[in-house]
PDB file of N, CA and C in Angstrom:
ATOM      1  N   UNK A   1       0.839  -1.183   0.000  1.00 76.00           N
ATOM      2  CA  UNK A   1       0.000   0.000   0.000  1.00 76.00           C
ATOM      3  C   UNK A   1       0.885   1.248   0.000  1.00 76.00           C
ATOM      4  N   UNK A   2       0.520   2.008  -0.532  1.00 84.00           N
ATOM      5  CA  UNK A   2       1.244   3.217  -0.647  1.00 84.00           C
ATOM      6  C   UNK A   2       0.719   4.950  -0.034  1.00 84.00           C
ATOM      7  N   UNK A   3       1.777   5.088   0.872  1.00 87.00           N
ATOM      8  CA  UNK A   3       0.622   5.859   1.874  1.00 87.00           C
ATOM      9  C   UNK A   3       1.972   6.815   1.804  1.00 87.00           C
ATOM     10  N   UNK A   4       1.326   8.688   2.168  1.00 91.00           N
ATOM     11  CA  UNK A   4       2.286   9.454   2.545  1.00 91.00           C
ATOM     12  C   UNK A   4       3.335   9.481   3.283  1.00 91.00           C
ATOM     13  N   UNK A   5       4.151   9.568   3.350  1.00 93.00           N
ATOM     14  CA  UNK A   5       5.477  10.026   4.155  1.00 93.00           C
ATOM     15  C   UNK A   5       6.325   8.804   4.382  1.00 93.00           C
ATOM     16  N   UNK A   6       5.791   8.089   3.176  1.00 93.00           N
ATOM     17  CA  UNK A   6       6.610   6.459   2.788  1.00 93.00           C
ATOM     18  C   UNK A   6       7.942   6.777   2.077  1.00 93.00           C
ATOM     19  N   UNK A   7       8.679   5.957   2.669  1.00 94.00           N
ATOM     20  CA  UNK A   7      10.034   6.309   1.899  1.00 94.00           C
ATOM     21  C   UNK A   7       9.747   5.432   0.947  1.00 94.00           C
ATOM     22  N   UNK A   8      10.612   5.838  -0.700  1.00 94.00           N
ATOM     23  CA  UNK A   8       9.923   5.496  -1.469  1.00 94.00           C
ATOM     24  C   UNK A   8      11.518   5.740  -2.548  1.00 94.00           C
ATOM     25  N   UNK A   9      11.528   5.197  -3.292  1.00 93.00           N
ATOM     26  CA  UNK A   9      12.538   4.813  -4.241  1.00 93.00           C
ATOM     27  C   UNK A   9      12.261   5.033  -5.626  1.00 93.00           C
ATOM     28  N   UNK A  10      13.030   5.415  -6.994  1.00 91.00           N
ATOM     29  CA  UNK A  10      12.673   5.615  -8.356  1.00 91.00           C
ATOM     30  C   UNK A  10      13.693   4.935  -8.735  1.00 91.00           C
ATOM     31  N   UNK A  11      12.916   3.624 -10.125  1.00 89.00           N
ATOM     32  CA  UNK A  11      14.469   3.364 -10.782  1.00 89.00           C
ATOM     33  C   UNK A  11      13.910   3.716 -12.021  1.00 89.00           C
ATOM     34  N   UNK A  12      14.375   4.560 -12.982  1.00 85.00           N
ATOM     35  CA  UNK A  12      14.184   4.643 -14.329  1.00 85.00           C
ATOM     36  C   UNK A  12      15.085   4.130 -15.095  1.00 85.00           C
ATOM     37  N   UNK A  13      14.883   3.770 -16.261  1.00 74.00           N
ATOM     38  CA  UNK A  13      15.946   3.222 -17.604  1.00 74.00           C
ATOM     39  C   UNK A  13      15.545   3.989 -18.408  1.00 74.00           C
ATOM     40  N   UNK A  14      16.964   4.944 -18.741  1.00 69.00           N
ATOM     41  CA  UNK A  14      17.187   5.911 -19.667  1.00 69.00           C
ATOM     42  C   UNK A  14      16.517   5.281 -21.251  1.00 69.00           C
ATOM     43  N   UNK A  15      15.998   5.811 -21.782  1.00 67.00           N
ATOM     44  CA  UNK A  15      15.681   5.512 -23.599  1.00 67.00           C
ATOM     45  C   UNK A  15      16.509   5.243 -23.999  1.00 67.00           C
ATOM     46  N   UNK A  16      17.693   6.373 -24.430  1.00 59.00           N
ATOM     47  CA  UNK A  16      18.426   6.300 -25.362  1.00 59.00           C
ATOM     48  C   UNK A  16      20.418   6.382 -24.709  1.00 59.00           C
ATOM     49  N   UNK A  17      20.494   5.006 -23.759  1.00 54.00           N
ATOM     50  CA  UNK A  17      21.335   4.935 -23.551  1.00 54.00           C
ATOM     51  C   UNK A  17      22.383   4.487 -24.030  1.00 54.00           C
ATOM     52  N   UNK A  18      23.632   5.057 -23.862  1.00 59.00           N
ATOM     53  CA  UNK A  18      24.329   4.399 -24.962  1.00 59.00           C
ATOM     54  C   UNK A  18      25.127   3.188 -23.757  1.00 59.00           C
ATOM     55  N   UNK A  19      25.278   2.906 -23.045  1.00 56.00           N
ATOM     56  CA  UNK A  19      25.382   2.323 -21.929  1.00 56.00           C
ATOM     57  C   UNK A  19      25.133   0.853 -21.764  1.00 56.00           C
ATOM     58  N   UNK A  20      24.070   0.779 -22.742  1.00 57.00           N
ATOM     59  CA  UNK A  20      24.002  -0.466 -22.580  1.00 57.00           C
ATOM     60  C   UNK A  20      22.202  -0.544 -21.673  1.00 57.00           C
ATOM     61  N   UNK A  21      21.831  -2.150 -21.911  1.00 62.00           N
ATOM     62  CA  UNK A  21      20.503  -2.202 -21.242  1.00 62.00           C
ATOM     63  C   UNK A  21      20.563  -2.202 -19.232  1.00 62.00           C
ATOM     64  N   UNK A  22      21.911  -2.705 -19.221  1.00 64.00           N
ATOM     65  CA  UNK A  22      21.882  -2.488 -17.487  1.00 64.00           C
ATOM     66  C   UNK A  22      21.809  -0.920 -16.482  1.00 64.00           C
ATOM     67  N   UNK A  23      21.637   0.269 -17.691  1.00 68.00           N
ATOM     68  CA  UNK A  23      21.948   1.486 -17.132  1.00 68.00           C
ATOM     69  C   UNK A  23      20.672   2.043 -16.874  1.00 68.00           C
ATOM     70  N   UNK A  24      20.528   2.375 -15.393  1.00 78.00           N
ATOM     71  CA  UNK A  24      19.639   2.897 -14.847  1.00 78.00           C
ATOM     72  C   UNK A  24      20.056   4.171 -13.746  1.00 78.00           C
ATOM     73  N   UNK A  25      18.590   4.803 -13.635  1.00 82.00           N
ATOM     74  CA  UNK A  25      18.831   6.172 -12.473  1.00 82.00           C
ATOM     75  C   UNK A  25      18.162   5.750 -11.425  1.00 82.00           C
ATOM     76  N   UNK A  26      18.452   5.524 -10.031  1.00 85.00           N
ATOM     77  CA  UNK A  26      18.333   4.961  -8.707  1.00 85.00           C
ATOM     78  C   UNK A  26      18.065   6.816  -7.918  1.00 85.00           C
ATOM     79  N   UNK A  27      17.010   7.133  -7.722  1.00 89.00           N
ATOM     80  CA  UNK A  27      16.596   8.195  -6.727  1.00 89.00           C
ATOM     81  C   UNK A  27      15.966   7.391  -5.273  1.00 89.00           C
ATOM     82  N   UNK A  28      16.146   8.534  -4.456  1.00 91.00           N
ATOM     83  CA  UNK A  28      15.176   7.308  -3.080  1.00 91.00           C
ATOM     84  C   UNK A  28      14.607   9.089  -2.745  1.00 91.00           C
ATOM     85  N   UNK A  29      13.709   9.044  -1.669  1.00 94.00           N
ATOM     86  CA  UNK A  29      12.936  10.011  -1.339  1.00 94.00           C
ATOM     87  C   UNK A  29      12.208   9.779  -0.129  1.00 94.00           C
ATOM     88  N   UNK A  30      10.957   9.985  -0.394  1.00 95.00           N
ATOM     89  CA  UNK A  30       9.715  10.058   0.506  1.00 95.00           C
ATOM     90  C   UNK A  30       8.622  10.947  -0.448  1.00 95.00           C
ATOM     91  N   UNK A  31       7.496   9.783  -0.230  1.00 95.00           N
ATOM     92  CA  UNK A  31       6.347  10.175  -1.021  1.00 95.00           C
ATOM     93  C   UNK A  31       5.869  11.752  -0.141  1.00 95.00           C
ATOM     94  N   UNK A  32       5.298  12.396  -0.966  1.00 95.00           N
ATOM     95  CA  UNK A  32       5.159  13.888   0.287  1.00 95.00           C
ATOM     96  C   UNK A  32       3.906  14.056  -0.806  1.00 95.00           C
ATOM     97  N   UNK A  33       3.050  13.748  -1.727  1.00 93.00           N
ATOM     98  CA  UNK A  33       1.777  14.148  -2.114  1.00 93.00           C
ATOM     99  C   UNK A  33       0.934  12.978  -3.077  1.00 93.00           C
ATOM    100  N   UNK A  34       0.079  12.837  -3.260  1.00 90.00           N
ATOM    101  CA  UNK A  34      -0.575  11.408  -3.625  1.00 90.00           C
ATOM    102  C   UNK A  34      -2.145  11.742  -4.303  1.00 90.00           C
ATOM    103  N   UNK A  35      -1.925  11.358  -5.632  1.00 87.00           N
ATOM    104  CA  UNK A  35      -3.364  11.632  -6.014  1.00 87.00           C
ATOM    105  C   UNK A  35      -4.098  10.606  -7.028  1.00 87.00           C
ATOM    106  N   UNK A  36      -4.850  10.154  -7.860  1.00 84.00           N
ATOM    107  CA  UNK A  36      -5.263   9.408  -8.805  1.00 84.00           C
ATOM    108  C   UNK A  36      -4.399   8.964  -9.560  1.00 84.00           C
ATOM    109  N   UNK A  37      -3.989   9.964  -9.848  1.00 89.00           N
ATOM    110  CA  UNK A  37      -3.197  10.186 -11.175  1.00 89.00           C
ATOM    111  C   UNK A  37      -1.765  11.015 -11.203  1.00 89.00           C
ATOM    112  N   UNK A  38      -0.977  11.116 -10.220  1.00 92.00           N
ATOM    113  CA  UNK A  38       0.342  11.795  -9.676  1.00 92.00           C
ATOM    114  C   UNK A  38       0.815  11.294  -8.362  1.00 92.00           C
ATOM    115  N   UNK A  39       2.078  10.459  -8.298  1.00 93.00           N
ATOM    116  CA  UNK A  39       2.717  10.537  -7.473  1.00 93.00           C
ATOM    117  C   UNK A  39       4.014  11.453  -7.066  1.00 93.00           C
ATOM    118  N   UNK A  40       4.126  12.359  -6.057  1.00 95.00           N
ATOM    119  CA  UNK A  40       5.155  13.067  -5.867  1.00 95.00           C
ATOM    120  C   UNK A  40       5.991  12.758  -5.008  1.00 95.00           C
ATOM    121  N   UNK A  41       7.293  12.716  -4.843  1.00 95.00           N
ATOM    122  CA  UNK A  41       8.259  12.494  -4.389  1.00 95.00           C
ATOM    123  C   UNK A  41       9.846  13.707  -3.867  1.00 95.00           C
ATOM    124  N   UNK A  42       9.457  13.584  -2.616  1.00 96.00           N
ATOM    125  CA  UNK A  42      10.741  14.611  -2.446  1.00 96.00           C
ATOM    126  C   UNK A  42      11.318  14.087  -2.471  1.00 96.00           C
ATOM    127  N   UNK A  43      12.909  14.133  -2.929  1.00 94.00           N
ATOM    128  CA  UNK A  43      14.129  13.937  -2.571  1.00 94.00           C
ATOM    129  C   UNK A  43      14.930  14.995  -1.558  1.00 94.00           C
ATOM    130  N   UNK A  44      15.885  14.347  -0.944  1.00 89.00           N
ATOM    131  CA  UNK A  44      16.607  14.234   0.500  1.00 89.00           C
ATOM    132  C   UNK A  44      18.291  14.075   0.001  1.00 89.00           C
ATOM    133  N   UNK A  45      18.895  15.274   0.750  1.00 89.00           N
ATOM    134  CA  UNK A  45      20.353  14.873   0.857  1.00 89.00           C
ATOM    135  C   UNK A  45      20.920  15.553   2.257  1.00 89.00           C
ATOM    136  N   UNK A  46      21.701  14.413   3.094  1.00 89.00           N
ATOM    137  CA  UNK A  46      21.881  15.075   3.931  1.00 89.00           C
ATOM    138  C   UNK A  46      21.360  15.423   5.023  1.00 89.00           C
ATOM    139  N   UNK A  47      19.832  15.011   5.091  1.00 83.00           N
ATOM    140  CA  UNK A  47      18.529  15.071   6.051  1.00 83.00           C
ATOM    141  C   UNK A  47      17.645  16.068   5.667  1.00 83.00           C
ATOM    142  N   UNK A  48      17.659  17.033   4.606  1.00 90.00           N
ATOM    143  CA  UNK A  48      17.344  18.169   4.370  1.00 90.00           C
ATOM    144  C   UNK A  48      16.476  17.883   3.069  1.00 90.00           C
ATOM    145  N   UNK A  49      15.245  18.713   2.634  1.00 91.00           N
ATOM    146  CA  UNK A  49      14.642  18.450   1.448  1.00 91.00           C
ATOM    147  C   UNK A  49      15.275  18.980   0.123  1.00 91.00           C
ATOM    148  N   UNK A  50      15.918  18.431  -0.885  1.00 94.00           N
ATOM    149  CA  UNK A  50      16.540  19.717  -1.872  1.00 94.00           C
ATOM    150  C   UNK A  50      15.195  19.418  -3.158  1.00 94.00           C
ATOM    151  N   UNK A  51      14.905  18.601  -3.648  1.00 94.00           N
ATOM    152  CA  UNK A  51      13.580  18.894  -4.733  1.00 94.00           C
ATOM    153  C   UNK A  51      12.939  18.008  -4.878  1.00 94.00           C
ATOM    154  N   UNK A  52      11.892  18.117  -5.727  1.00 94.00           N
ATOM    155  CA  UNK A  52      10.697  16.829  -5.851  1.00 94.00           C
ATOM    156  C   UNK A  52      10.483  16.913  -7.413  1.00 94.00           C
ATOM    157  N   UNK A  53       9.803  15.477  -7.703  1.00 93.00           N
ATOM    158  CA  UNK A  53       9.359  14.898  -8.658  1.00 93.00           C
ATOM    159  C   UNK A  53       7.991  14.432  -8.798  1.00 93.00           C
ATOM    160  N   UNK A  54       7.623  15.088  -9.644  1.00 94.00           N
ATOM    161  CA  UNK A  54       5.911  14.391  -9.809  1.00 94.00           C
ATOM    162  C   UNK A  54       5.762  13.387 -10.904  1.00 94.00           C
ATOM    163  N   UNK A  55       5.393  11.765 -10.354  1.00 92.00           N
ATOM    164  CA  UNK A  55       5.782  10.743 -11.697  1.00 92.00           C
ATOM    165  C   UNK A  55       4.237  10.673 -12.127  1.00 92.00           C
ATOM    166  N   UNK A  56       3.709  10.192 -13.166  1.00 92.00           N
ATOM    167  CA  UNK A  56       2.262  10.006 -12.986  1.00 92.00           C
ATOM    168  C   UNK A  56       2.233   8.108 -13.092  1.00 92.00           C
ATOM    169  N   UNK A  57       1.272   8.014 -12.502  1.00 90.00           N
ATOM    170  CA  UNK A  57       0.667   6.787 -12.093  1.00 90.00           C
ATOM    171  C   UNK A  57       0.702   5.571 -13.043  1.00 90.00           C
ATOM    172  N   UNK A  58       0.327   5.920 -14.335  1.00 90.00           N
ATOM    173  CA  UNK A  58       0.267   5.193 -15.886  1.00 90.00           C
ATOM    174  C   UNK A  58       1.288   4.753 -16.277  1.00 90.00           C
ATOM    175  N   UNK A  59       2.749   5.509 -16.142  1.00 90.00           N
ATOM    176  CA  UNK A  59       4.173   5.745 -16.103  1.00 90.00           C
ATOM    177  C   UNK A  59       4.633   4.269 -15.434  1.00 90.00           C
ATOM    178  N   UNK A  60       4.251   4.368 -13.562  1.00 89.00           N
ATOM    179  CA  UNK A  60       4.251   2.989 -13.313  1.00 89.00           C
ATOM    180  C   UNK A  60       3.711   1.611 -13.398  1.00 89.00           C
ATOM    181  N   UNK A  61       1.954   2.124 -14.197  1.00 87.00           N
ATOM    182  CA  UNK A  61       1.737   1.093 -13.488  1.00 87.00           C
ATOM    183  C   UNK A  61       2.026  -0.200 -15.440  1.00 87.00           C
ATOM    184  N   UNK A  62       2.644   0.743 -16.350  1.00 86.00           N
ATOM    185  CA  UNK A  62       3.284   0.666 -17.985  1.00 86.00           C
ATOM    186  C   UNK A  62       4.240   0.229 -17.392  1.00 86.00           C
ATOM    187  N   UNK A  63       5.078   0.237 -16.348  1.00 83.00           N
ATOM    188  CA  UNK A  63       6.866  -0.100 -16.273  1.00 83.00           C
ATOM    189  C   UNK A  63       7.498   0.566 -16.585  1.00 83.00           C
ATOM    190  N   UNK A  64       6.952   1.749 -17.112  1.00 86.00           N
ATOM    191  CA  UNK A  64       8.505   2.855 -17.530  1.00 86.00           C
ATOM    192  C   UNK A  64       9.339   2.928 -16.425  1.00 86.00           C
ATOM    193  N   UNK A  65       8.709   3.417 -15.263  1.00 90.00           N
ATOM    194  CA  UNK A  65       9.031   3.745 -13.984  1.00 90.00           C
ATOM    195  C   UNK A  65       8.948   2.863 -13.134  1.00 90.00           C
ATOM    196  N   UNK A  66      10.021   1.975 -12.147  1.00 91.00           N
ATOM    197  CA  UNK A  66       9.544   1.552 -10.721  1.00 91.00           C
ATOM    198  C   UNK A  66       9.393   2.039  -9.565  1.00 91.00           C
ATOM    199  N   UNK A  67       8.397   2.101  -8.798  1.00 93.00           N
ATOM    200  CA  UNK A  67       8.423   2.591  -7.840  1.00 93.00           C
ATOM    201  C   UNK A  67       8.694   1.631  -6.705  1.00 93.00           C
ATOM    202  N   UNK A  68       9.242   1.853  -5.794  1.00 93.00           N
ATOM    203  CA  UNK A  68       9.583   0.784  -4.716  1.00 93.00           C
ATOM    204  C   UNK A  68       9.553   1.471  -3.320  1.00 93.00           C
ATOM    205  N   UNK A  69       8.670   0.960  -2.418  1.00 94.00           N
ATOM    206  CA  UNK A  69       8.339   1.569  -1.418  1.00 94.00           C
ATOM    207  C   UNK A  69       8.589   0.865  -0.024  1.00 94.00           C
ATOM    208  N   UNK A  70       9.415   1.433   0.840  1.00 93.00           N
ATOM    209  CA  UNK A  70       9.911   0.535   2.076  1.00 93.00           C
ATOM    210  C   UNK A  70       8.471   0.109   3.006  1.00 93.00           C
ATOM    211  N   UNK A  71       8.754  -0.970   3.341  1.00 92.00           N
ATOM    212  CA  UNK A  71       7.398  -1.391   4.523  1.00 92.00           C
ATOM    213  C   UNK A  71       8.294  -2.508   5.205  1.00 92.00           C
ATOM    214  N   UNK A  72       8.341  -2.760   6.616  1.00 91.00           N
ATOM    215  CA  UNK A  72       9.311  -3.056   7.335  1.00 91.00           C
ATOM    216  C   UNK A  72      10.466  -3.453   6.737  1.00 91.00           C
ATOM    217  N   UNK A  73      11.219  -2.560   6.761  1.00 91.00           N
ATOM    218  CA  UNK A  73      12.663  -2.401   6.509  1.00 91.00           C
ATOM    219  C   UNK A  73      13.341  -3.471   5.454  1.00 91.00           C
ATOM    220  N   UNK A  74      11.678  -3.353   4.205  1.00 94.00           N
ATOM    221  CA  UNK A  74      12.202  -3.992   2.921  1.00 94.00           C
ATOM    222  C   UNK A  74      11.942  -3.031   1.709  1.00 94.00           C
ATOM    223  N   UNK A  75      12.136  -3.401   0.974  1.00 94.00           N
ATOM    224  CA  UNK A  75      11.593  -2.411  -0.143  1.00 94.00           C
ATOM    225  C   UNK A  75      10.277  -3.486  -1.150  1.00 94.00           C
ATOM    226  N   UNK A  76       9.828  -2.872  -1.155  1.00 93.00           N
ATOM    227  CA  UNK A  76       8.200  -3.686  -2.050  1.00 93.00           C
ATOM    228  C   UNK A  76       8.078  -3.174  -3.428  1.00 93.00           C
ATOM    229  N   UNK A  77       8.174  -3.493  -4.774  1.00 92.00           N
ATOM    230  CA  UNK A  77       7.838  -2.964  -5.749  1.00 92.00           C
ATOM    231  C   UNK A  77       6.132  -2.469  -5.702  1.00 92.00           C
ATOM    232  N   UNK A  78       5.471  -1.319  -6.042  1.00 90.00           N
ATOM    233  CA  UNK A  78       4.819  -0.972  -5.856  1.00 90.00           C
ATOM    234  C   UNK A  78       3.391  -1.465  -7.281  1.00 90.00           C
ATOM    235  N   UNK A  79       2.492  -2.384  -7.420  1.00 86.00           N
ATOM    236  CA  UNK A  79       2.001  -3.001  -8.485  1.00 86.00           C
ATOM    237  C   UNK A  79       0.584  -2.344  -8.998  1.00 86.00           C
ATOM    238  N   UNK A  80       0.246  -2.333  -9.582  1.00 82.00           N
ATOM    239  CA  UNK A  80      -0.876  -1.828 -10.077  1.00 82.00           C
ATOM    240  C   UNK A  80      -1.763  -1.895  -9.317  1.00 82.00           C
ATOM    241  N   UNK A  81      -2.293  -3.502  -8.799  1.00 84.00           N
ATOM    242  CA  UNK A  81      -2.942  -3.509  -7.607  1.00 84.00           C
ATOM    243  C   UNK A  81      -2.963  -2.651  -6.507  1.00 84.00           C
ATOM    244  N   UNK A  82      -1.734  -1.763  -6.441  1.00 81.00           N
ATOM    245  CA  UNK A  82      -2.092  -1.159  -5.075  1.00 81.00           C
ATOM    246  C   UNK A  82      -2.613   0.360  -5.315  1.00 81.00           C
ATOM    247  N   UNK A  83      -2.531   0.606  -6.765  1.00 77.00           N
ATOM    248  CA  UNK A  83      -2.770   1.785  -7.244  1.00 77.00           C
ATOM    249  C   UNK A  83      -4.716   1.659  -7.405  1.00 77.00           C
ATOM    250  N   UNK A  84      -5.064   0.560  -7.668  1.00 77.00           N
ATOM    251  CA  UNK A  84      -6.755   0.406  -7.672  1.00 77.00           C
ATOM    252  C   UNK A  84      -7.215   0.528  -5.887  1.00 77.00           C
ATOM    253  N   UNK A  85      -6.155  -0.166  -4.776  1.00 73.00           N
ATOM    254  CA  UNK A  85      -6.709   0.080  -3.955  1.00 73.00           C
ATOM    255  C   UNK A  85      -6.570   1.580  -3.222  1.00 73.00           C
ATOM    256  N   UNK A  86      -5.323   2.438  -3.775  1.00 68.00           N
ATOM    257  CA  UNK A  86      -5.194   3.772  -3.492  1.00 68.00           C
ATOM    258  C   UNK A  86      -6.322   4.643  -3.978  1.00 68.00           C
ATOM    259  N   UNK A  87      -7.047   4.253  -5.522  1.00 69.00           N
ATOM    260  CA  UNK A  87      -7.782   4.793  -6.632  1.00 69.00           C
ATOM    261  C   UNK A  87      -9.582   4.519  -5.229  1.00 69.00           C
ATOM    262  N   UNK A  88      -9.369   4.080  -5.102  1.00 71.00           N
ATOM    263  CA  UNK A  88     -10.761   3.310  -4.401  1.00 71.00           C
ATOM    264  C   UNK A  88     -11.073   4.183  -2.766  1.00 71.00           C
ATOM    265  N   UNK A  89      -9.351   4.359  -2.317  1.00 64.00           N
ATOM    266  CA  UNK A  89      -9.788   5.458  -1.080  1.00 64.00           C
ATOM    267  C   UNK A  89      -9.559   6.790  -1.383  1.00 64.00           C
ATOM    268  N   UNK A  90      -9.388   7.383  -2.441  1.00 60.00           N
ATOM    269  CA  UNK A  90      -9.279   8.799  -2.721  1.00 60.00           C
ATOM    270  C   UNK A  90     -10.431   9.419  -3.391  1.00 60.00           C
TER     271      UNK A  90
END
C-alpha cells in the first residue's frame, strides 16, 4: 500500500542509452503528495529536502518507472494492484 510520508525509491531506464541495457537512475525520497493520477516524491540529501518529482501513475503502473516503497525495513515494488486500492480510497 502506498501511503504518505513512505520512503519510497525511483528506478528509471534511460531511452536512449548508450550504456548499454543495465543502465539505470536509482533516486530514493519520501512520497510527500498522492493523487489518482500523480505521485510526488521529495528527494533528501543530507537530512534536508533539496527537490521533488511528480511521476504520474500510468508511467508505473506501464513499467517505464519503478516505484519501490519501504514497509518493514524492505523495499516492495509498488504493483498496479495497489494503485486500484489507493484509486478506491481517494
Amino acid at each position: 500500500m502506498v501511503k504518505l510520508g513512505q520512503k519510497a525509491k525511483i528506478i528509471k531506464r534511460p531511452n536512449n542509452s548508450e550504456s548499454g541495457k543495465n543502465a539505470k537512475i536509482e533516486k530514493q525520497g519520501y512520497i510527500c503528495a498522492l493523487t489518482k493520477h500523480l505521485v510526488t516524491i521529495m528527494y533528501t540529501k543530507d537530512g534536508h529536502d533539496t527537490y521533488k518529482e511528480s511521476i504520474n501513475v500510468a508511467d508505473i503502473i506501464d513499467n517505464h518507472i519503478q516505484l519501490q516503497v519501504k514497509v518493514n525495513k524492505e523495499w516492495n515494488v509498488v504493483s498496479s494492484k495497489d494503485f486500484e486500492i489507493l484509486m478506491r480510497n481517494v
